[in-house]
Short mmCIF file of C-alpha atoms in Angstrom, two decimals:
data_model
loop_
_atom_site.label_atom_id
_atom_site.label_comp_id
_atom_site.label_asym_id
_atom_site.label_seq_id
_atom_site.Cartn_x
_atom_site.Cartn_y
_atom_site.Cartn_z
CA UNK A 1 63.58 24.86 -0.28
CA UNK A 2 62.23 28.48 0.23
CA UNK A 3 59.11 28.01 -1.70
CA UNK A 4 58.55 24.47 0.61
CA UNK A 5 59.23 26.21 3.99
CA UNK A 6 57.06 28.91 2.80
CA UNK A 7 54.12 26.39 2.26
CA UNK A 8 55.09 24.48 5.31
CA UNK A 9 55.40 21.26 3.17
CA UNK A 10 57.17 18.86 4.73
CA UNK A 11 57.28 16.03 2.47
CA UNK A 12 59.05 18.40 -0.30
CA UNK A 13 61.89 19.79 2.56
CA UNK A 14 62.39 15.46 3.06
CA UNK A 15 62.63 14.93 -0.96
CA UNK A 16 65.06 17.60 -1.22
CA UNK A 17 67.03 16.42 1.64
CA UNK A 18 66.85 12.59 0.32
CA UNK A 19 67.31 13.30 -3.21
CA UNK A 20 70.34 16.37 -2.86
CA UNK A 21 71.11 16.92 0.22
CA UNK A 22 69.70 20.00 0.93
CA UNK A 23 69.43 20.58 4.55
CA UNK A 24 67.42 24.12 5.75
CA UNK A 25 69.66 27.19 6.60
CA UNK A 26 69.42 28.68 10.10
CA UNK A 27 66.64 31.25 8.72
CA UNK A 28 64.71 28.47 7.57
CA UNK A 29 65.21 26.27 10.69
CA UNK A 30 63.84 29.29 12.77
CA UNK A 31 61.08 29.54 10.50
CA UNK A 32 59.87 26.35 10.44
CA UNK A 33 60.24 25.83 14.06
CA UNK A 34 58.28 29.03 14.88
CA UNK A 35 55.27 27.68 12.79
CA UNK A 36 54.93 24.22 14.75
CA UNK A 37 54.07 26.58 17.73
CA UNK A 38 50.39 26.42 18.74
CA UNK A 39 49.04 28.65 21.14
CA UNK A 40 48.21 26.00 23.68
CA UNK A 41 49.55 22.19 24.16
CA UNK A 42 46.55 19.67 24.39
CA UNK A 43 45.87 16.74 23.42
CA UNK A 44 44.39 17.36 19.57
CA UNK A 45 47.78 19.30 18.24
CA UNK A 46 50.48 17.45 20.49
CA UNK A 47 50.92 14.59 17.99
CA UNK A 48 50.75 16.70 15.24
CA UNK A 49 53.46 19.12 16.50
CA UNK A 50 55.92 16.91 17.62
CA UNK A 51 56.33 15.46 14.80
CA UNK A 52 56.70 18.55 12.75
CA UNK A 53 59.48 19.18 15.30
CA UNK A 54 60.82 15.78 14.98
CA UNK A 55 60.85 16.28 11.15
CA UNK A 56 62.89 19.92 11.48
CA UNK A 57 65.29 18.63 13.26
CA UNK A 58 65.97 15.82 10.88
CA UNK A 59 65.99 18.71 8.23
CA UNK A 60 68.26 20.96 10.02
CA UNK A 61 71.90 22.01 9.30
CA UNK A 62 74.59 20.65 12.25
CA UNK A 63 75.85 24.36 12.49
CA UNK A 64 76.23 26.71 15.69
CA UNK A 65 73.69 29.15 14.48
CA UNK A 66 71.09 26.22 13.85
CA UNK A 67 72.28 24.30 17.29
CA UNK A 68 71.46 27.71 19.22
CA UNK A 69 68.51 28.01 17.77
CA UNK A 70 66.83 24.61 19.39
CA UNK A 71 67.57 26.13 22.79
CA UNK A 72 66.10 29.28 22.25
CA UNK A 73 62.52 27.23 21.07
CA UNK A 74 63.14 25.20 24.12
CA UNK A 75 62.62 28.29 25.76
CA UNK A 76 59.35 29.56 23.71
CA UNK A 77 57.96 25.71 24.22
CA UNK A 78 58.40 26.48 28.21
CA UNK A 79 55.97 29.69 27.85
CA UNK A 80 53.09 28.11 26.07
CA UNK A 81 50.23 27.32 28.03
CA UNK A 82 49.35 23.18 28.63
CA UNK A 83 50.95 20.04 28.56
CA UNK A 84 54.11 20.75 26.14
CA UNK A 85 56.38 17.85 27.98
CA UNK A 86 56.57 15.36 25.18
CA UNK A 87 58.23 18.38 23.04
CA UNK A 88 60.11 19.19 25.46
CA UNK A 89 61.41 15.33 25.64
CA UNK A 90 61.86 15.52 22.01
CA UNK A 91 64.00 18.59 22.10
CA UNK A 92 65.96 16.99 24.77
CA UNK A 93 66.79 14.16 22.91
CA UNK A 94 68.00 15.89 19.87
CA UNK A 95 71.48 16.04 22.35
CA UNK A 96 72.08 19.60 20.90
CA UNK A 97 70.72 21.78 24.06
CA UNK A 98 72.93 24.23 25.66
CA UNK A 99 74.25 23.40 29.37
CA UNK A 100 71.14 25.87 30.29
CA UNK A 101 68.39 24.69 28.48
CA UNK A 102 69.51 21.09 29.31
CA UNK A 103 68.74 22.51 33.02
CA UNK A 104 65.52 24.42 32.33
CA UNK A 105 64.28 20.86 30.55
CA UNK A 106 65.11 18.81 33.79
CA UNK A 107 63.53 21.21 35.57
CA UNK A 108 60.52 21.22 33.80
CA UNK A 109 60.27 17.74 33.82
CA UNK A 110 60.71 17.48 37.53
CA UNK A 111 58.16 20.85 38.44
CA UNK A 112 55.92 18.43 36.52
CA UNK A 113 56.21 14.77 37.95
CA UNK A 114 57.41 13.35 34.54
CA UNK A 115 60.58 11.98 35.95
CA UNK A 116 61.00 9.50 33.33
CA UNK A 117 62.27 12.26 31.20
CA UNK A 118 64.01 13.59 33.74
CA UNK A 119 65.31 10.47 34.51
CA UNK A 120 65.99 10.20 30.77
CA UNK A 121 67.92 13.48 31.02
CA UNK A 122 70.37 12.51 34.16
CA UNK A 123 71.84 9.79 32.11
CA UNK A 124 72.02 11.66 28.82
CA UNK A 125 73.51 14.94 30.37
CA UNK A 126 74.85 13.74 34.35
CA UNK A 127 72.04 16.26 35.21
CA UNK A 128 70.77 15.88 39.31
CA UNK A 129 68.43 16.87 41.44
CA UNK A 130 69.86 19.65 44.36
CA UNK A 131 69.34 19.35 47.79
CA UNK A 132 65.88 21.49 47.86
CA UNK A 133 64.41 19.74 44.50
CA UNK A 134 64.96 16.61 46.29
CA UNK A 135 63.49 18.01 49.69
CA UNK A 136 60.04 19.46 48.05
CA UNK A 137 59.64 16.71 45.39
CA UNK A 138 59.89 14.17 48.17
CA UNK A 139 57.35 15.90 50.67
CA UNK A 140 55.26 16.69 47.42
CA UNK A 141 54.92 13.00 46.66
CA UNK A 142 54.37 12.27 50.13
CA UNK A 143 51.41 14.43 50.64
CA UNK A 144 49.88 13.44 47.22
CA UNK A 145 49.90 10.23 48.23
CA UNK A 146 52.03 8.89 45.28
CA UNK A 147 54.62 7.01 46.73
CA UNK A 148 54.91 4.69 43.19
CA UNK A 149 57.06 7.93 41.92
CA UNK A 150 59.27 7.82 45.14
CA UNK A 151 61.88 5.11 43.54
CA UNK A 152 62.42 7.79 40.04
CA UNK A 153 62.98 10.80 42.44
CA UNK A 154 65.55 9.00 44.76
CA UNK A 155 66.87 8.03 41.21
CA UNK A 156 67.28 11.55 40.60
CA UNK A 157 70.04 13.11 42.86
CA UNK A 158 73.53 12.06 42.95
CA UNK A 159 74.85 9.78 45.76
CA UNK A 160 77.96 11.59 46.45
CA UNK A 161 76.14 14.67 47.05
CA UNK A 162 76.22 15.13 51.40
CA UNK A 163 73.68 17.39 51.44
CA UNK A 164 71.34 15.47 49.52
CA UNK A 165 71.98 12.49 52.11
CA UNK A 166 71.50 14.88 54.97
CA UNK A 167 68.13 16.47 53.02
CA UNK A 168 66.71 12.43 52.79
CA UNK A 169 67.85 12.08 56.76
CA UNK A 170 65.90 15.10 57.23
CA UNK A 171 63.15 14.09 55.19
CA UNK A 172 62.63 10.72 56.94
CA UNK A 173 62.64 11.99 60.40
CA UNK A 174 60.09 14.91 60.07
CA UNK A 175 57.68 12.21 58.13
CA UNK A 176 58.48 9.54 60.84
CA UNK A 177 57.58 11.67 63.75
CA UNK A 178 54.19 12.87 62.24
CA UNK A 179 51.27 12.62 63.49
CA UNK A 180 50.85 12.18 67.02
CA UNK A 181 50.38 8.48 68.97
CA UNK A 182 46.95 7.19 68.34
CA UNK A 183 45.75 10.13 66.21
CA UNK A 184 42.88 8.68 64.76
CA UNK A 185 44.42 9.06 60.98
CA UNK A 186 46.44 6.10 62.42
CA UNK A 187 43.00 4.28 62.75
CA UNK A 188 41.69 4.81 59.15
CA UNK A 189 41.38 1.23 57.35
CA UNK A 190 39.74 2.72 53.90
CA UNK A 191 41.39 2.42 51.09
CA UNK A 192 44.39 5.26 50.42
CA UNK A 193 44.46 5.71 53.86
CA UNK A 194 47.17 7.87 56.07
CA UNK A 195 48.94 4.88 57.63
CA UNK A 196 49.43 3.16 54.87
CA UNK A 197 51.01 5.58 52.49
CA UNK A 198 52.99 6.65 55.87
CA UNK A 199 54.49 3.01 55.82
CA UNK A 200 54.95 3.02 52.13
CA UNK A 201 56.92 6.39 52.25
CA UNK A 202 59.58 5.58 55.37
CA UNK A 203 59.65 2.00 54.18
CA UNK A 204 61.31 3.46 50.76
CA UNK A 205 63.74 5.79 52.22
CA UNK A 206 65.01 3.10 54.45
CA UNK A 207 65.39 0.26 52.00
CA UNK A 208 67.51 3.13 50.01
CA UNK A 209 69.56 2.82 52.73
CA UNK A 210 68.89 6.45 54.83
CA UNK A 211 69.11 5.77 58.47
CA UNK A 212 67.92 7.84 61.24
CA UNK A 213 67.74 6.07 64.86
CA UNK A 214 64.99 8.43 66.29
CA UNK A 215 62.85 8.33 63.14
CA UNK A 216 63.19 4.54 62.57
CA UNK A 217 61.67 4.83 66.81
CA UNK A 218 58.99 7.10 66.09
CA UNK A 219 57.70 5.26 63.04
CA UNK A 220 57.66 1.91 65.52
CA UNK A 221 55.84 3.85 68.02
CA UNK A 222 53.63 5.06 65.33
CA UNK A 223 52.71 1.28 63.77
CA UNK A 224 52.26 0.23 67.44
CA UNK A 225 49.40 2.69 68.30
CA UNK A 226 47.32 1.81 65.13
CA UNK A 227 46.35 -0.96 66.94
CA UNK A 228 46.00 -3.26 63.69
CA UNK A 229 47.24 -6.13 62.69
CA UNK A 230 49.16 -4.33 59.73
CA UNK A 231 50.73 -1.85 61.68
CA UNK A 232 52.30 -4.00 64.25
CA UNK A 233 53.36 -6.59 61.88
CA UNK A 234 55.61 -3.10 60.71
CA UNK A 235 56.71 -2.81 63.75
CA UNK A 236 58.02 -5.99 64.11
CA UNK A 237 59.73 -5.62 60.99
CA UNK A 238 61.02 -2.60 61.94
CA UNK A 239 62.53 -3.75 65.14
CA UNK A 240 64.18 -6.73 63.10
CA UNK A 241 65.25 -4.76 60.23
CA UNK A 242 66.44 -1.48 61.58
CA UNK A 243 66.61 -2.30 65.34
CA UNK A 244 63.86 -0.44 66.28
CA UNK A 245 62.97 0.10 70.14
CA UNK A 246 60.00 1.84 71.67
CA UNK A 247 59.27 2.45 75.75
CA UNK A 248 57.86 -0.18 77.52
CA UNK A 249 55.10 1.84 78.89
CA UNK A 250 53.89 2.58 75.65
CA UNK A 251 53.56 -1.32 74.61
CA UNK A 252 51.95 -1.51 78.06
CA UNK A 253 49.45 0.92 76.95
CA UNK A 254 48.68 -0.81 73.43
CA UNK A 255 48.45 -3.99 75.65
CA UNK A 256 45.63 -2.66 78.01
CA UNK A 257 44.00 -1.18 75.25
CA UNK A 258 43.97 -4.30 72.74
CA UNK A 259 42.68 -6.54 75.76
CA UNK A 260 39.92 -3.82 76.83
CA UNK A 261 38.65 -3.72 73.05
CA UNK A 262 38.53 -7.31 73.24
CA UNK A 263 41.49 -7.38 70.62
CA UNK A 264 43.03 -10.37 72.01
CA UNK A 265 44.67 -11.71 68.95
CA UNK A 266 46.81 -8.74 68.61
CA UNK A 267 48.83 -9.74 71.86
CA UNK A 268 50.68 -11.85 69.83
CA UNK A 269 52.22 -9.15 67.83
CA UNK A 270 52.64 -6.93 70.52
CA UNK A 271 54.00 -8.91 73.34
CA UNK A 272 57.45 -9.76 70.91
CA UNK A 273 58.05 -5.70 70.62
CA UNK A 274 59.21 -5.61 74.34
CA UNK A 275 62.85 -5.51 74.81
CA UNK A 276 64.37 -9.32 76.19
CA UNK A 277 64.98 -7.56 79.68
CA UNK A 278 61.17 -6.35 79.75
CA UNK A 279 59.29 -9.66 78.64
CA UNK A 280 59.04 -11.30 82.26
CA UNK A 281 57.55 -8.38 83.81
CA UNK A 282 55.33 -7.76 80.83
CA UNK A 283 53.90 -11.09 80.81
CA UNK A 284 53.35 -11.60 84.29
CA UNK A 285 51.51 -7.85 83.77
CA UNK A 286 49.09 -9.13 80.63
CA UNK A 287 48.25 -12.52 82.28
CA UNK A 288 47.00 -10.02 85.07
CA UNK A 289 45.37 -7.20 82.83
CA UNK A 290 43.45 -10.62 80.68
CA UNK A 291 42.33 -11.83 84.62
CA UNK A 292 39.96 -9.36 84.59
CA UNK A 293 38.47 -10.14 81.55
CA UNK A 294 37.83 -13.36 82.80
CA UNK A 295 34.07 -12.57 83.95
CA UNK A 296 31.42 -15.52 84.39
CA UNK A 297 28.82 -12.94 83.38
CA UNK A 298 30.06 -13.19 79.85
CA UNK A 299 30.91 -16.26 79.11
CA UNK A 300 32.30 -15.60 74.99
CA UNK A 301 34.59 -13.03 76.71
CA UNK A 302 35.69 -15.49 78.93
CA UNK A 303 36.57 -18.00 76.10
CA UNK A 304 38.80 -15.84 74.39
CA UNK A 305 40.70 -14.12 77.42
CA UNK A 306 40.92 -17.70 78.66
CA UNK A 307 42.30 -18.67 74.83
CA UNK A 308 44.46 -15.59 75.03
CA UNK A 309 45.99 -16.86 78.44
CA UNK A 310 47.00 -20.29 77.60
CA UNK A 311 48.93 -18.60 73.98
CA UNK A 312 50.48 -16.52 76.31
CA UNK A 313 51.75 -19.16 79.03
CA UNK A 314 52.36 -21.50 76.21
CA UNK A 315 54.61 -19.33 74.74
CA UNK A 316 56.07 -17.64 78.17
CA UNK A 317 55.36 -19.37 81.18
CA UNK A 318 54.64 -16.91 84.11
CA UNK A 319 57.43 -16.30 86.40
CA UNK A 320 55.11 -14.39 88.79
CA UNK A 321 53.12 -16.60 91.38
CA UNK A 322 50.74 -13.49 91.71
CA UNK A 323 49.46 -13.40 88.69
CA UNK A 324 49.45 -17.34 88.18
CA UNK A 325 47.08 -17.58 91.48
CA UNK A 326 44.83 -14.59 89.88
CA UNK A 327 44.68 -16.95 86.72
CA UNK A 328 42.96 -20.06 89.56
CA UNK A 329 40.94 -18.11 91.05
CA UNK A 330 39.04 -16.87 88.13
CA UNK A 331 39.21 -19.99 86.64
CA UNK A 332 37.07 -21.81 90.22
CA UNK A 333 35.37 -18.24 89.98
CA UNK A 334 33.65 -19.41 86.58
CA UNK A 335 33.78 -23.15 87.51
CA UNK A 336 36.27 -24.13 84.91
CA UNK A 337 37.71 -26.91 87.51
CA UNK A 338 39.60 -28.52 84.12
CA UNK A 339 41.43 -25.18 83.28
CA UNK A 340 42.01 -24.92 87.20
CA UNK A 341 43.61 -28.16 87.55
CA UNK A 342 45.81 -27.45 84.50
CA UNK A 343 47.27 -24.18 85.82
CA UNK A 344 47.84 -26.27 89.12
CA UNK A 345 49.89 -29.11 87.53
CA UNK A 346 52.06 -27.51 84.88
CA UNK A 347 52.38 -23.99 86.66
CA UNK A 348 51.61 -24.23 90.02
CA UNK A 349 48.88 -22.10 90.44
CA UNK A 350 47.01 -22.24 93.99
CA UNK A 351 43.76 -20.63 95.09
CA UNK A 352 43.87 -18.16 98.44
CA UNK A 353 42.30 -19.56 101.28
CA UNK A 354 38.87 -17.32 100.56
CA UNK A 355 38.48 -18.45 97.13
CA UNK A 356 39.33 -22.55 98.05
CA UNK A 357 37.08 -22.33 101.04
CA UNK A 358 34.20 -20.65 98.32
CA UNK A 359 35.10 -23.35 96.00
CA UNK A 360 34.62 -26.18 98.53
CA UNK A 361 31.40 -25.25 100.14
CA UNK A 362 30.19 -24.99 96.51
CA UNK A 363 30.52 -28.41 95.58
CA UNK A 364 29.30 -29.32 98.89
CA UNK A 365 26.03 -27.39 98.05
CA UNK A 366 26.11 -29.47 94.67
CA UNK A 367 26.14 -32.45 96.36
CA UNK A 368 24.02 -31.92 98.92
CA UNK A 369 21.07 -30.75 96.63
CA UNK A 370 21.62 -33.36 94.32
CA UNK A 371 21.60 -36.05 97.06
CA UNK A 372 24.40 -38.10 95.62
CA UNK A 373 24.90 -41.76 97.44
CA UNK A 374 27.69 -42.65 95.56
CA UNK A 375 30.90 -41.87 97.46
CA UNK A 376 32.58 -41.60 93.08
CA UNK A 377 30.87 -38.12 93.15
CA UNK A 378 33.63 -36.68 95.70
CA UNK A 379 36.03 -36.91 92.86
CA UNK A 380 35.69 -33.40 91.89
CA UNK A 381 36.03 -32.34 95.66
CA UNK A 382 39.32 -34.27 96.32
CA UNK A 383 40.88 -32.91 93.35
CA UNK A 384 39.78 -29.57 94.10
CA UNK A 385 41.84 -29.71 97.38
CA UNK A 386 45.38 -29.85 95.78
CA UNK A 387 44.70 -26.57 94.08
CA UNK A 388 45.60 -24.71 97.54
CA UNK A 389 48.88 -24.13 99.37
CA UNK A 390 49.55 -26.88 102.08
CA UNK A 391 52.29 -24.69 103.75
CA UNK A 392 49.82 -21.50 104.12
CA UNK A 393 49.83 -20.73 107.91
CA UNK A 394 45.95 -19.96 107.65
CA UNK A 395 45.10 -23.31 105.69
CA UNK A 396 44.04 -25.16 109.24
CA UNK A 397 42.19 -23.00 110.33
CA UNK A 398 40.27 -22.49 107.46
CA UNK A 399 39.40 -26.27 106.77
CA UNK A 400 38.42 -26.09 110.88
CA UNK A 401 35.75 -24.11 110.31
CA UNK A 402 34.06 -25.43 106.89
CA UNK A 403 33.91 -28.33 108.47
CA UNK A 404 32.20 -26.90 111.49
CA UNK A 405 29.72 -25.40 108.90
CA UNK A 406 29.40 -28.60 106.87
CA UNK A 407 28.74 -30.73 110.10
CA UNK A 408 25.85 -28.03 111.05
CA UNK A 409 23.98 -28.23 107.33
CA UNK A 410 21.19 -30.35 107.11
CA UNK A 411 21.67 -33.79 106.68
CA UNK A 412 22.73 -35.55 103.34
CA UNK A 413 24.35 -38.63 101.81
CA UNK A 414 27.60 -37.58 101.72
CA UNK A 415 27.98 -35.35 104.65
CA UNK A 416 30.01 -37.74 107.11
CA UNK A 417 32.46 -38.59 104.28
CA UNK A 418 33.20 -35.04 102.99
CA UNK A 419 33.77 -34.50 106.65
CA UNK A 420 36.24 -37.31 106.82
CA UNK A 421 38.04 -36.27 104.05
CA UNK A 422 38.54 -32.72 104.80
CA UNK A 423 39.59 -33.69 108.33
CA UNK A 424 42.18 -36.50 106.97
CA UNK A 425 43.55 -33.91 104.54
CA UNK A 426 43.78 -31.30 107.76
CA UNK A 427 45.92 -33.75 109.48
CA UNK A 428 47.95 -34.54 106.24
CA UNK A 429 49.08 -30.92 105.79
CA UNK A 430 49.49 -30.21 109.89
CA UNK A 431 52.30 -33.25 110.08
CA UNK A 432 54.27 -31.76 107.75
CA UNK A 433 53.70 -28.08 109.60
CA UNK A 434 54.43 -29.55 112.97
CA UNK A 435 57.66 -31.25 111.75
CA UNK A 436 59.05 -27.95 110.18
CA UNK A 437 58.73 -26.00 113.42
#
């Protein structure tokens, strides 16, 4: 056995072993332990190495001397330069290591992201993560953007530890409250991006069950300002999930800024994030805010505030006769009499008296130039006149004086019988005025 260790011959130790049971003495152990030792770990003597090592340790002798003697390599392994983990592994599975060397391995593996082994090593030896391994590993992952390793390291510390569980509390809330509202990391939609490993992150530590109110908040306020699709689909989740809640202002401020970008389908997500107590005042509000995207000048911008507007009433109603009669009055504004004449009949939306007498005169004007005969072409006008108020105190006198205007225009087809009409619907409205007072 001498003369083999001395040659380094390994399939002569394994004969003697196999044929009479000769196992190498503690000397020899050392020996042949030292010489698997190269001066660096890479890639071309790895393989080669550990399986030396794998072959001494089948060859050594079960006794203290031999037992302390894989510890102390463990330790020579840990000073040589490169990538030495899969001896390490192999040392650690031999089972033999001292209490310390079984905690210099675990560290190692953890100081080096192979928590497999380490993970290897906690159920072979009950060896955990502390509170600060658990801390930096966690923000180290984090900021390396390798969130697929976050499941091993929460594997890694033991659940009846407090201070761990205060450590991950800790953890989530200084993540959660990073970076500001609307920095523009939030805004990044590449590939590897901020929010998205962000998202990843919290969304791990709170499906292992750590809980932090103000964190679970901030990350909501957070997915809210991205102004995507993605983020506030989070927040919704994390409203649902983890009861969430975020100021009302703030949603306010999303809302004004998704309808000025002409980001109209992101209402939708937004508009369920308000608390129940909020949602009246908040629709009534974005029905307003989309009124003034509701510009004849543009009329694609007009189509999808208008498309916005019916989601929202759809899924609403409006409780606020303001913003209702803003919604009729831009809709006469760009001559959408069909949309006008819906918001009249299912919500009860009426033009002020400026805007009705506007609208009147207009189709007045139409018919007029077009020099219509046919009294059918007054439909349009007669409909037009239940879209205002009959009970507003200025009504008379407003019809009074179109007609006055119309009876003064030069003459056309029509003129006497739009006259009639107005004055007929004057006297309907004043009967019911007289009879109240």
């Amino acid at each position: 056995m001498d003369e083999a260790v001395r040659r380094n011959n390994f399939p002569a130790m394994w004969q003697l072993k196999s044929r009479y049971g000769i196992t190498l003495s503690a000397a020899q152990f050392k020996d042949v332990l030292w010489q698997t030792l190269p001066q660096s770990f890479h890639e071309y003597v790895i393989p080669s190495a550990e399986n030396k090592i794998r072959m001494a340790l089948d060859l050594m002798t079960h006794d203290d001397a031999s037992e302390r003697l894989v510890s102390d390599f463990l330790q020579e392994v840990l000073k040589t330069k490169g990538y030495p983990e899969d001896v390490v592994n192999r040392l650690a599975e031999s089972k033999i290591l001292s209490e310390n060397a079984q905690k210099e391995a675990f560290d190692f593996f953890v100081s080096t992201g192979r928590f497999d082994y380490a993970q290897a090593m906690k159920e072979q030896y009950g060896i955990s993560l502390n509170g600060a391994q658990l801390k930096e590993q966690l923000f180290k992952t984090y900021e390396a953007k390798k969130n697929y390793q976050l499941q091993r390291i929460l594997s890694l510390y033991d659940k009846d530890n407090k201070s761990c569980t205060v450590i991950l509390r800790e953890v989530l809330k200084t993540v959660a409250m990073q970076p500001q509202d609307y920095s523009p990391k939030l805004f990044d939609r590449s590939y590897g991006n901020f929010f998205d490993n962000y998202m990843i992150f919290i969304n791990t530590l709170l499906s292992h069950g750590v809980r932090d109110q103000t964190a679970v908040n901030a990350a909501m306020t957070k997915a809210v300002s991205t102004l995507g699709s993605h983020g506030l689909e989070w927040a919704g989740q994390l409203k649902t999930n983890y009861q969430a809640t975020i100021d009302s202002e703030k949603l306010e401020v999303a809302m004004d800024r998704a309808v000025d970008e002409r980001q109209f389908f992101l209402l939708e997500l937004i508009f369920p994030l308000f608390a129940c107590d909020d949602t009246d005042t908040a629709n009534s509000r974005l029905l307003e805010k989309l009124a003034s995207k509701l510009d004849p000048r543009f009329y694609y911008i007009y189509r999808m505030a208008k498309n916005a507007c019916q989601q929202r009433l759809a899924s609403s109603g409006c409780t606020s006769q303001k913003a209702i009669d803003t919604l009729i009055n831009k809709a006469i504004e760009n001559k959408d009499i069909p949309w006008a004449s819906e918001l009249n009949s299912k919500y009860n939306a009426y033009l002020d008296t400026k805007m009705f007498n506007h609208h009147i005169l207009d189709q007045v004007g139409d018919l007029k130039r077009c020099k219509h005969t046919d009294p059918c072409f007054l439909d349009d006008l007669i409909t037009s006149l239940r879209f205002v108020k009959t009970d507003n105190p200025d009504l008379p006198g407003t019809i009074e004086r179109m007609v006055e205007r119309i009876r003064k225009m030069e003459k056309f087809p029509l003129q006497q019988h739009v006259v009639d009409k107005l004055r007929s619907f004057a006297e309907d409205i004043q009967t019911p005025l007289m009879v109240n007072n």
